[in-house]
Amino acid sequence: DGGITQSPKYLFRKEGQNVTLSCEQNLNHDAMYWYRQDPGQGLRLIYYSQIVNDFQKGDIAEGYSVSREKKESFPLTVTSAQKNPTAFYLCASSIGTFNGGTDTQYFGPGTRLTVL
Amino acid sequence: AQSVTQLDSQVPVFEEAPVELRCNYSSSVSVYLFWYVQYPNQGLQLLLKYLSGSTLVESINGFEAEFNKSQTSFHLRKPSVHISDTAEYFCAVSWNDYKLSFGAGTTVTVRA
């Protein structure tokens, strides 16, 4: 089955710790994205990557970092600099055409991060 | 700044009644429009999208949306809802690049 997997489903972190959220896709998509979802605020873009070894900051990149060493993987690290990390994190991918605006984004099931 | 506004945060509706979810965006220059649906504790799934051509687009499960350039709107409608349509619905807009801007979402609760 083709799709996007995120792990873990639930993650608990103590204040001051860095944590890494996994995102893997087997859709052969070039573009990948990380979003943060908070109640009543919709989705906000953290980082996105149009191609391997390249990524760009989204609207709320502060306190987060990413890497894109392989086409199928786009892990997100939530650092201790992120002041309010408790949220639902969604990874997505799209085929990555020249005009990326027309692409459908396919979403993973999400990771719920709670800071204790 | 470009923005997407969903005018209703909660929409309660009875089964078999019609529903309309409103979405407005800030600029009509070269936009692509999407509606996504999210069931509890899951990721988002594409419901329908408008790229070009006919301003009325339909999904396989009875939803439709109409692109109105002059009013910068992309409202979602369904003439008769089912219990299984209970979910959160997000309007999203791309201004001709990779980034999608999402509205805050509308929670639809269908009651028997």
Short mmCIF file of C-alpha atoms in Angstrom, two decimals:
data_model
loop_
_atom_site.label_atom_id
_atom_site.label_comp_id
_atom_site.label_asym_id
_atom_site.label_seq_id
_atom_site.Cartn_x
_atom_site.Cartn_y
_atom_site.Cartn_z
CA ASP A 1 0.00 0.00 0.00
CA GLY A 2 1.31 3.42 -0.91
CA GLY A 3 1.08 6.12 1.66
CA ILE A 4 2.65 8.21 4.38
CA THR A 5 3.56 6.88 7.79
CA GLN A 6 4.29 8.94 10.86
CA SER A 7 5.70 7.67 14.10
CA PRO A 8 5.12 7.64 16.93
CA LYS A 9 1.39 8.30 17.11
CA TYR A 10 1.72 9.80 20.59
CA LEU A 11 4.86 11.38 22.03
CA PHE A 12 5.52 12.80 25.46
CA ARG A 13 8.44 15.10 26.10
CA LYS A 14 9.85 16.74 29.15
CA GLU A 15 10.63 20.43 28.95
CA GLY A 16 14.13 21.09 27.66
CA GLN A 17 14.35 17.93 25.57
CA ASN A 18 14.65 17.69 21.82
CA VAL A 19 12.43 15.14 20.08
CA THR A 20 12.34 13.88 16.50
CA LEU A 21 9.17 13.00 14.65
CA SER A 22 9.43 10.52 11.81
CA CYS A 23 7.76 10.86 8.40
CA GLU A 24 8.20 8.31 5.62
CA GLN A 25 6.45 8.10 2.25
CA ASN A 26 6.51 5.44 -0.46
CA LEU A 27 4.58 7.45 -3.04
CA ASN A 28 7.75 8.49 -4.89
CA HIS A 29 6.84 12.13 -4.25
CA ASP A 30 9.47 14.85 -4.54
CA ALA A 31 7.86 17.38 -2.20
CA MET A 32 7.26 16.94 1.54
CA TYR A 33 5.82 19.20 4.21
CA TRP A 34 5.43 19.56 7.96
CA TYR A 35 2.41 21.26 9.50
CA ARG A 36 1.41 22.04 13.04
CA GLN A 37 -2.28 21.89 13.98
CA ASP A 38 -3.71 23.64 17.03
CA PRO A 39 -7.41 23.75 17.92
CA GLY A 40 -9.20 26.58 16.15
CA GLN A 41 -6.15 27.63 14.13
CA GLY A 42 -6.12 25.28 11.19
CA LEU A 43 -2.78 24.06 9.87
CA ARG A 44 0.37 26.15 9.83
CA LEU A 45 3.37 25.30 7.69
CA ILE A 46 6.61 24.63 9.56
CA TYR A 47 9.01 23.50 6.81
CA TYR A 48 8.77 22.14 3.31
CA SER A 49 11.11 20.44 0.89
CA GLN A 50 10.74 20.38 -2.88
CA ILE A 51 13.64 18.02 -3.50
CA VAL A 52 16.23 15.92 -1.68
CA ASN A 53 18.91 17.91 0.19
CA ASP A 54 16.90 21.12 0.01
CA PHE A 55 14.23 22.61 2.29
CA GLN A 56 12.66 25.97 3.07
CA LYS A 57 11.20 27.55 6.18
CA GLY A 58 7.47 27.88 6.39
CA ASP A 59 5.48 30.35 8.47
CA ILE A 60 6.44 29.05 11.93
CA ALA A 61 9.91 27.48 11.61
CA GLU A 62 11.39 28.90 14.82
CA GLY A 63 12.27 26.13 17.28
CA TYR A 64 12.12 23.39 14.65
CA SER A 65 14.65 21.76 12.34
CA VAL A 66 14.43 19.26 9.47
CA SER A 67 16.61 17.24 7.14
CA ARG A 68 15.97 15.70 3.74
CA GLU A 69 18.74 13.21 3.06
CA LYS A 70 16.49 10.69 1.32
CA LYS A 71 13.55 11.19 -1.00
CA GLU A 72 11.22 9.10 1.15
CA SER A 73 12.09 10.58 4.55
CA PHE A 74 11.58 14.03 6.10
CA PRO A 75 12.11 13.96 9.89
CA LEU A 76 11.19 16.93 12.06
CA THR A 77 13.05 17.81 15.25
CA VAL A 78 11.26 19.86 17.85
CA THR A 79 13.97 21.60 19.82
CA SER A 80 13.95 23.00 23.32
CA ALA A 81 13.80 26.47 21.75
CA GLN A 82 10.19 25.85 20.71
CA LYS A 83 8.25 27.60 23.46
CA ASN A 84 4.91 25.86 23.09
CA PRO A 85 5.44 22.53 21.32
CA THR A 86 2.30 20.71 22.47
CA ALA A 87 0.30 20.18 19.26
CA PHE A 88 -0.74 17.73 16.57
CA TYR A 89 1.93 17.44 13.86
CA LEU A 90 1.06 16.42 10.32
CA CYS A 91 3.41 15.41 7.55
CA ALA A 92 2.36 15.58 3.91
CA SER A 93 3.81 14.92 0.48
CA SER A 94 2.98 15.87 -3.09
CA ILE A 95 4.23 14.81 -6.47
CA GLY A 96 6.22 18.03 -6.93
CA THR A 97 5.37 19.28 -10.38
CA PHE A 98 6.98 22.44 -11.72
CA ASN A 99 3.89 24.36 -10.66
CA GLY A 100 3.60 23.00 -7.16
CA GLY A 101 0.47 25.00 -6.47
CA THR A 102 -1.74 22.57 -8.38
CA ASP A 103 -0.52 19.48 -6.55
CA THR A 104 -2.70 17.55 -4.15
CA GLN A 105 -1.00 17.08 -0.80
CA TYR A 106 -1.37 13.67 0.83
CA PHE A 107 -1.28 13.58 4.61
CA GLY A 108 -0.01 11.12 7.16
CA PRO A 109 -2.04 10.16 10.26
CA GLY A 110 -0.21 12.62 12.51
CA THR A 111 1.79 12.63 15.74
CA ARG A 112 0.37 14.15 18.89
CA LEU A 113 3.16 15.70 20.95
CA THR A 114 2.60 16.60 24.59
CA VAL A 115 5.13 18.42 26.71
CA LEU A 116 4.94 17.43 30.36
CA ALA B 1 -0.66 39.08 3.76
CA GLN B 2 -2.65 36.38 2.02
CA SER B 3 -5.29 34.73 4.17
CA VAL B 4 -8.10 32.18 4.15
CA THR B 5 -11.23 32.71 6.22
CA GLN B 6 -13.75 30.06 7.11
CA LEU B 7 -16.70 31.97 8.44
CA ASP B 8 -18.21 29.27 10.64
CA SER B 9 -16.25 27.33 13.24
CA GLN B 10 -19.12 24.96 14.12
CA VAL B 11 -22.05 23.83 11.98
CA PRO B 12 -24.63 21.50 13.56
CA VAL B 13 -26.99 19.92 11.04
CA PHE B 14 -29.65 17.22 11.01
CA GLU B 15 -29.24 14.09 8.92
CA GLU B 16 -30.56 14.48 5.35
CA ALA B 17 -30.55 18.29 5.63
CA PRO B 18 -28.38 20.45 3.35
CA VAL B 19 -25.17 22.07 4.56
CA GLU B 20 -22.99 24.94 3.31
CA LEU B 21 -19.50 25.70 4.57
CA ARG B 22 -18.21 29.14 3.67
CA CYS B 23 -14.67 29.99 2.61
CA ASN B 24 -13.23 33.32 1.49
CA TYR B 25 -9.65 34.19 0.57
CA SER B 26 -7.79 37.44 0.32
CA SER B 27 -6.73 37.65 -3.33
CA SER B 28 -7.97 36.21 -6.56
CA VAL B 29 -4.73 36.42 -8.51
CA SER B 30 -3.86 32.98 -9.87
CA VAL B 31 -5.22 30.81 -7.06
CA TYR B 32 -5.82 27.11 -6.72
CA LEU B 33 -8.48 26.05 -4.23
CA PHE B 34 -8.91 22.92 -2.14
CA TRP B 35 -11.26 21.44 0.42
CA TYR B 36 -9.88 18.80 2.79
CA VAL B 37 -11.72 16.70 5.37
CA GLN B 38 -10.33 15.43 8.67
CA TYR B 39 -11.93 12.69 10.75
CA PRO B 40 -11.06 12.57 14.48
CA ASN B 41 -7.40 11.89 15.23
CA GLN B 42 -6.55 11.34 11.58
CA GLY B 43 -4.73 13.16 8.82
CA LEU B 44 -6.45 15.21 6.14
CA GLN B 45 -7.95 13.80 2.96
CA LEU B 46 -8.63 15.77 -0.21
CA LEU B 47 -12.34 16.26 -0.83
CA LEU B 48 -12.17 18.30 -4.04
CA LYS B 49 -10.12 20.96 -5.76
CA TYR B 50 -10.44 23.74 -8.33
CA LEU B 51 -7.55 24.38 -10.67
CA SER B 52 -9.19 25.86 -13.78
CA GLY B 53 -12.15 25.43 -16.11
CA SER B 54 -15.69 24.94 -14.82
CA THR B 55 -16.24 26.91 -11.64
CA LEU B 56 -18.33 24.10 -10.12
CA VAL B 57 -16.38 21.09 -8.90
CA GLU B 58 -17.78 17.91 -7.41
CA SER B 59 -16.52 15.11 -5.19
CA ILE B 60 -17.44 11.43 -5.41
CA ASN B 61 -19.42 11.53 -2.17
CA GLY B 62 -21.90 14.25 -3.06
CA PHE B 63 -20.07 17.45 -2.04
CA GLU B 64 -19.67 20.32 -4.47
CA ALA B 65 -17.93 23.68 -4.37
CA GLU B 66 -18.18 26.73 -6.55
CA PHE B 67 -15.33 29.09 -7.36
CA ASN B 68 -16.50 32.70 -7.39
CA LYS B 69 -13.68 34.95 -8.52
CA SER B 70 -15.48 38.25 -7.99
CA GLN B 71 -16.37 37.37 -4.41
CA THR B 72 -13.09 35.49 -3.77
CA SER B 73 -15.07 32.59 -2.36
CA PHE B 74 -15.06 28.79 -2.61
CA HIS B 75 -18.07 27.61 -0.58
CA LEU B 76 -18.66 23.89 -0.04
CA ARG B 77 -22.16 22.40 -0.18
CA LYS B 78 -23.92 19.09 0.17
CA PRO B 79 -27.67 18.78 -0.46
CA SER B 80 -28.23 15.93 2.01
CA VAL B 81 -25.77 14.98 4.76
CA HIS B 82 -25.20 11.65 6.47
CA ILE B 83 -24.00 10.83 9.98
CA SER B 84 -20.70 9.78 8.40
CA ASP B 85 -20.11 13.36 7.19
CA THR B 86 -19.38 14.39 10.77
CA ALA B 87 -15.83 15.73 10.56
CA GLU B 88 -13.75 18.89 10.37
CA TYR B 89 -13.47 20.56 6.99
CA PHE B 90 -10.61 22.80 5.88
CA CYS B 91 -10.49 25.20 2.99
CA ALA B 92 -6.99 25.71 1.55
CA VAL B 93 -5.55 28.04 -1.06
CA SER B 94 -2.37 27.98 -3.09
CA TRP B 95 -1.20 31.24 -4.61
CA ASN B 96 0.65 29.51 -7.43
CA ASP B 97 3.44 28.01 -5.34
CA TYR B 98 4.12 24.98 -3.20
CA LYS B 99 2.72 26.47 -0.03
CA LEU B 100 -0.88 25.89 1.01
CA SER B 101 -2.64 28.34 3.31
CA PHE B 102 -5.39 26.79 5.40
CA GLY B 103 -8.47 28.23 7.00
CA ALA B 104 -9.15 27.60 10.69
CA GLY B 105 -11.56 24.77 9.91
CA THR B 106 -15.29 24.13 10.27
CA THR B 107 -16.54 21.31 12.46
CA VAL B 108 -19.67 19.70 11.05
CA THR B 109 -21.75 17.63 13.47
CA VAL B 110 -24.57 15.63 11.90
CA ARG B 111 -27.38 14.60 14.23
CA ALA B 112 -30.02 11.96 13.63
#
